[in-house]
Amino acid sequence: MRMRTAGILAGLALVLAGCAEVTKIGTSVGVATGRITEEQKQALDLSSEKASEQITPEQEYYIGRSVAATILASYKSFDQEAATRYVNVLGQTLALASKKPETFGGYHFGILDTDEINAFAAPGGLILVSRGLLRCCRSEDALAAVLAHEVGHVEREHGLGAIEKSRRTAFVTTLAVTAGKSLGKADLADLTKAFEGTIGDITSTLVNSGYSRQAEFEADAASVRILRSVGYDPEGLVDMLEQMEKAMKPGSRGFGATHPAPRDRIDAVRKLIGAPAPLEEPSARRQRFAAALGRI
Amino acid sequence: MLCSLLVLWAPGTLVSAPPPARLSVQVQNGQLRATPAFLGKIVGTVAYGAQVTALQSKGDWTQVKTSSGQQGWMHKSALTTRKISMSSGASAARTGASSGELALAGKGFNADVEREFKARNKALNFAAVDRMEAVRIPVKEMSAFLQAGAVKPGEGGAR
């Protein structure tokens, strides 16, 4: 476990190296150097509250790619075609029933070759789920619940929300300055610095601190909504959380450190879905789940 | 009290405002569907940045017409009211559009920035990301998957 932690930290260090020297080309600097007018500064500051208003789907896509590439430098991907295909057919179908079904590059799912119970949703729809978490799923309905929870994080743009506000301001300033001309070397360097910091903000949130409890409950609520819309039983979410509770070791990495306790999540989900009911699965569904992930 | 109730129940309030006439496609592969539903048949594609004309709205879906005259339904998450400029920023300056009205394609965090970032962080695994992105499930396969698993749509179903 220590070696794994060291590996992740080493991988993260690559990205966070750019973070250490936090990019603070704030709007005030832009004004001081005459690069933008006071009027432009106010317009930028006013609009800097919501990440999605500044970051276009195309930019979200590039952020997501680099976040995923960072995570995939620390965790090996589990490239078993049948399992990957199955998770993608299910995941991409669930994503269509979310409130953000269309992203710039679409939703894509990958499996991480680790026993750790963990999952990461990079902005734009690149979703990584660990073998450890897949083992907490005893049915397709439970797997659907896990994938829909991650889609919920993309839908609510929780990843973009992890970007520090000062960094967003720096980014928007650079954009304003460079609008109307092609990017020079210095502009590209500024943008890359802001980009590096952005990837660091999101990755360290995903790997180390996790989103807020509220964000996790929101993703569970999104999962319940998506499951119902497509036709899966939200009892699958409760069943998965119960398995997770049993499998999770105290103080473990992954969900143990970044998510609310499974019991708290079950209590919140129960309020949404009502009294327990048996989870019934048609045999064809049960069989294909066992074939694809039975030995995960 | 009575007045406010009347306002709440006035039929006019239940009708959504007409959609803006011109919209831009903000995703890489815009898809036109025959019906306002995700598992609806795909009847055409629209390029990133292409402008389409809105004809009518139904929930989160808008029926659009492309510049070549093709019609189909698109989900609102694929569309923006901002004009997406595919060329350099010069046209932005010419039209005098503010950043709120205009999104510059390829500006900001883009392929060039990714290339710089990659060069500075060589250990990052973009090859695995590219492999992930290559997996695209056709709508037909999704429909067959749900049917074979006896997954029946619930409230607000995707079909």
Coordinates of C-alpha atoms in Angstrom, one line a residue, chain B residues 9-154:
Chain B
W9 CA -52.3 28.6 -13.8
A10 CA -52.3 30.9 -16.8
P11 CA -51.7 28.7 -19.8
G12 CA -49.1 31.1 -21.1
T13 CA -46.8 30.2 -18.3
L14 CA -46.7 26.6 -19.2
V15 CA -45.4 27.3 -22.7
S16 CA -41.7 27.7 -22.9
A17 CA -40.2 30.7 -24.6
P18 CA -39.4 30.2 -28.3
P19 CA -35.8 29.0 -28.8
P20 CA -33.2 31.4 -30.2
A21 CA -33.3 31.2 -33.9
R22 CA -29.6 30.5 -34.4
L23 CA -27.6 28.0 -32.4
S24 CA -24.1 26.6 -32.7
V25 CA -22.9 23.0 -32.3
Q26 CA -20.5 22.8 -29.4
V27 CA -19.5 19.1 -29.5
Q28 CA -17.0 17.3 -31.7
N29 CA -19.6 15.0 -33.4
G30 CA -23.0 16.6 -33.5
Q31 CA -25.7 14.1 -34.2
L32 CA -29.2 14.7 -35.7
R33 CA -31.9 12.3 -34.5
A34 CA -35.1 11.4 -36.1
T35 CA -37.0 11.8 -32.8
P36 CA -36.4 13.8 -29.6
A37 CA -35.0 10.7 -27.8
F38 CA -31.5 9.4 -27.4
L39 CA -32.1 6.0 -28.8
G40 CA -33.8 7.6 -31.7
K41 CA -32.3 6.9 -35.1
I42 CA -29.4 9.0 -36.1
V43 CA -30.2 10.7 -39.4
G44 CA -27.2 12.9 -39.9
T45 CA -24.1 14.5 -38.4
V46 CA -23.2 18.2 -37.9
A47 CA -19.7 19.5 -37.5
Y48 CA -18.3 21.4 -34.4
G49 CA -19.1 25.1 -34.7
A50 CA -21.7 24.7 -37.4
Q51 CA -24.7 27.0 -37.1
V52 CA -28.1 25.5 -37.2
T53 CA -31.6 27.1 -37.1
A54 CA -33.9 26.1 -34.3
L55 CA -37.4 25.1 -35.4
Q56 CA -39.1 23.9 -32.2
S57 CA -38.3 22.7 -28.7
K58 CA -39.5 19.7 -26.7
G59 CA -38.1 19.4 -23.2
D60 CA -34.3 19.3 -23.5
W61 CA -34.5 18.7 -27.2
T62 CA -34.5 21.2 -30.1
Q63 CA -35.4 20.4 -33.7
V64 CA -32.9 22.1 -35.9
K65 CA -32.2 22.6 -39.6
T66 CA -28.7 22.6 -40.9
S67 CA -27.3 25.0 -43.6
S68 CA -27.7 22.1 -46.1
G69 CA -31.4 21.9 -45.2
Q70 CA -31.3 18.7 -43.2
Q71 CA -33.6 18.5 -40.2
G72 CA -33.3 16.5 -37.0
W73 CA -33.4 16.7 -33.2
M74 CA -30.4 17.7 -31.0
H75 CA -30.1 17.7 -27.2
K76 CA -29.5 21.1 -25.6
S77 CA -26.1 20.0 -24.2
A78 CA -24.8 19.8 -27.8
L79 CA -25.9 23.4 -28.6
T80 CA -25.0 26.9 -27.5
T81 CA -26.4 30.3 -28.2
R82 CA -22.9 31.6 -28.6
K83 CA -21.4 31.8 -32.0
I84 CA -18.4 29.6 -32.3
S85 CA -15.7 31.2 -34.5
M86 CA -13.7 28.5 -36.2
S87 CA -11.1 31.0 -37.6
S88 CA -8.7 33.2 -35.8
G89 CA -9.9 35.9 -33.4
A90 CA -9.9 38.5 -36.1
S91 CA -13.5 37.9 -36.9
A92 CA -14.4 38.5 -33.3
A93 CA -12.8 41.9 -33.4
R94 CA -14.6 42.7 -36.7
T95 CA -18.0 41.8 -35.5
G96 CA -17.4 43.5 -32.1
A97 CA -18.9 40.5 -30.4
S98 CA -18.2 40.2 -26.6
S99 CA -16.7 37.1 -25.1
G100 CA -20.1 36.2 -23.7
E101 CA -21.6 36.0 -27.2
L102 CA -18.6 34.4 -28.9
A103 CA -16.6 31.2 -28.2
L104 CA -13.4 30.9 -30.1
A105 CA -12.9 27.3 -31.2
G106 CA -9.3 26.1 -30.6
K107 CA -8.6 29.0 -28.2
G108 CA -7.5 28.6 -24.7
F109 CA -6.8 25.1 -23.5
N110 CA -6.4 23.3 -26.9
A111 CA -4.3 20.8 -28.7
D112 CA -1.3 23.1 -28.7
V113 CA -1.4 23.5 -24.9
E114 CA -1.8 19.8 -24.5
R115 CA 1.3 19.3 -26.7
E116 CA 3.3 21.7 -24.5
F117 CA 2.0 20.0 -21.3
K118 CA 2.8 16.6 -22.7
A119 CA 6.4 17.7 -23.6
R120 CA 6.9 18.9 -20.0
N121 CA 5.3 15.8 -18.4
K122 CA 6.6 12.9 -20.4
A123 CA 5.4 10.1 -18.0
L124 CA 1.7 10.9 -18.5
N125 CA -0.2 8.2 -20.3
F126 CA -2.0 9.8 -23.2
A127 CA -1.8 6.6 -25.2
A128 CA -4.2 4.9 -22.7
V129 CA -6.5 8.0 -23.0
D130 CA -6.5 7.7 -26.8
R131 CA -7.4 4.0 -26.4
M132 CA -10.3 4.9 -24.2
E133 CA -11.6 7.5 -26.6
A134 CA -11.6 5.0 -29.4
V135 CA -14.4 3.0 -27.8
R136 CA -17.6 4.5 -29.2
I137 CA -20.8 2.4 -28.8
P138 CA -23.3 2.8 -31.7
V139 CA -26.9 3.7 -30.7
K140 CA -28.1 0.4 -32.3
E141 CA -25.9 -1.6 -30.0
M142 CA -27.2 0.3 -26.9
S143 CA -30.8 -0.5 -27.9
A144 CA -30.0 -4.1 -28.4
F145 CA -28.2 -4.3 -25.1
L146 CA -31.1 -2.9 -23.2
Q147 CA -33.5 -5.2 -24.9
A148 CA -31.5 -8.3 -24.4
G149 CA -31.1 -7.5 -20.7
A150 CA -34.8 -6.8 -20.4
V151 CA -34.1 -3.3 -19.1
K152 CA -37.3 -1.4 -19.4
P153 CA -37.3 2.4 -19.4
G154 CA -38.7 4.1 -16.3

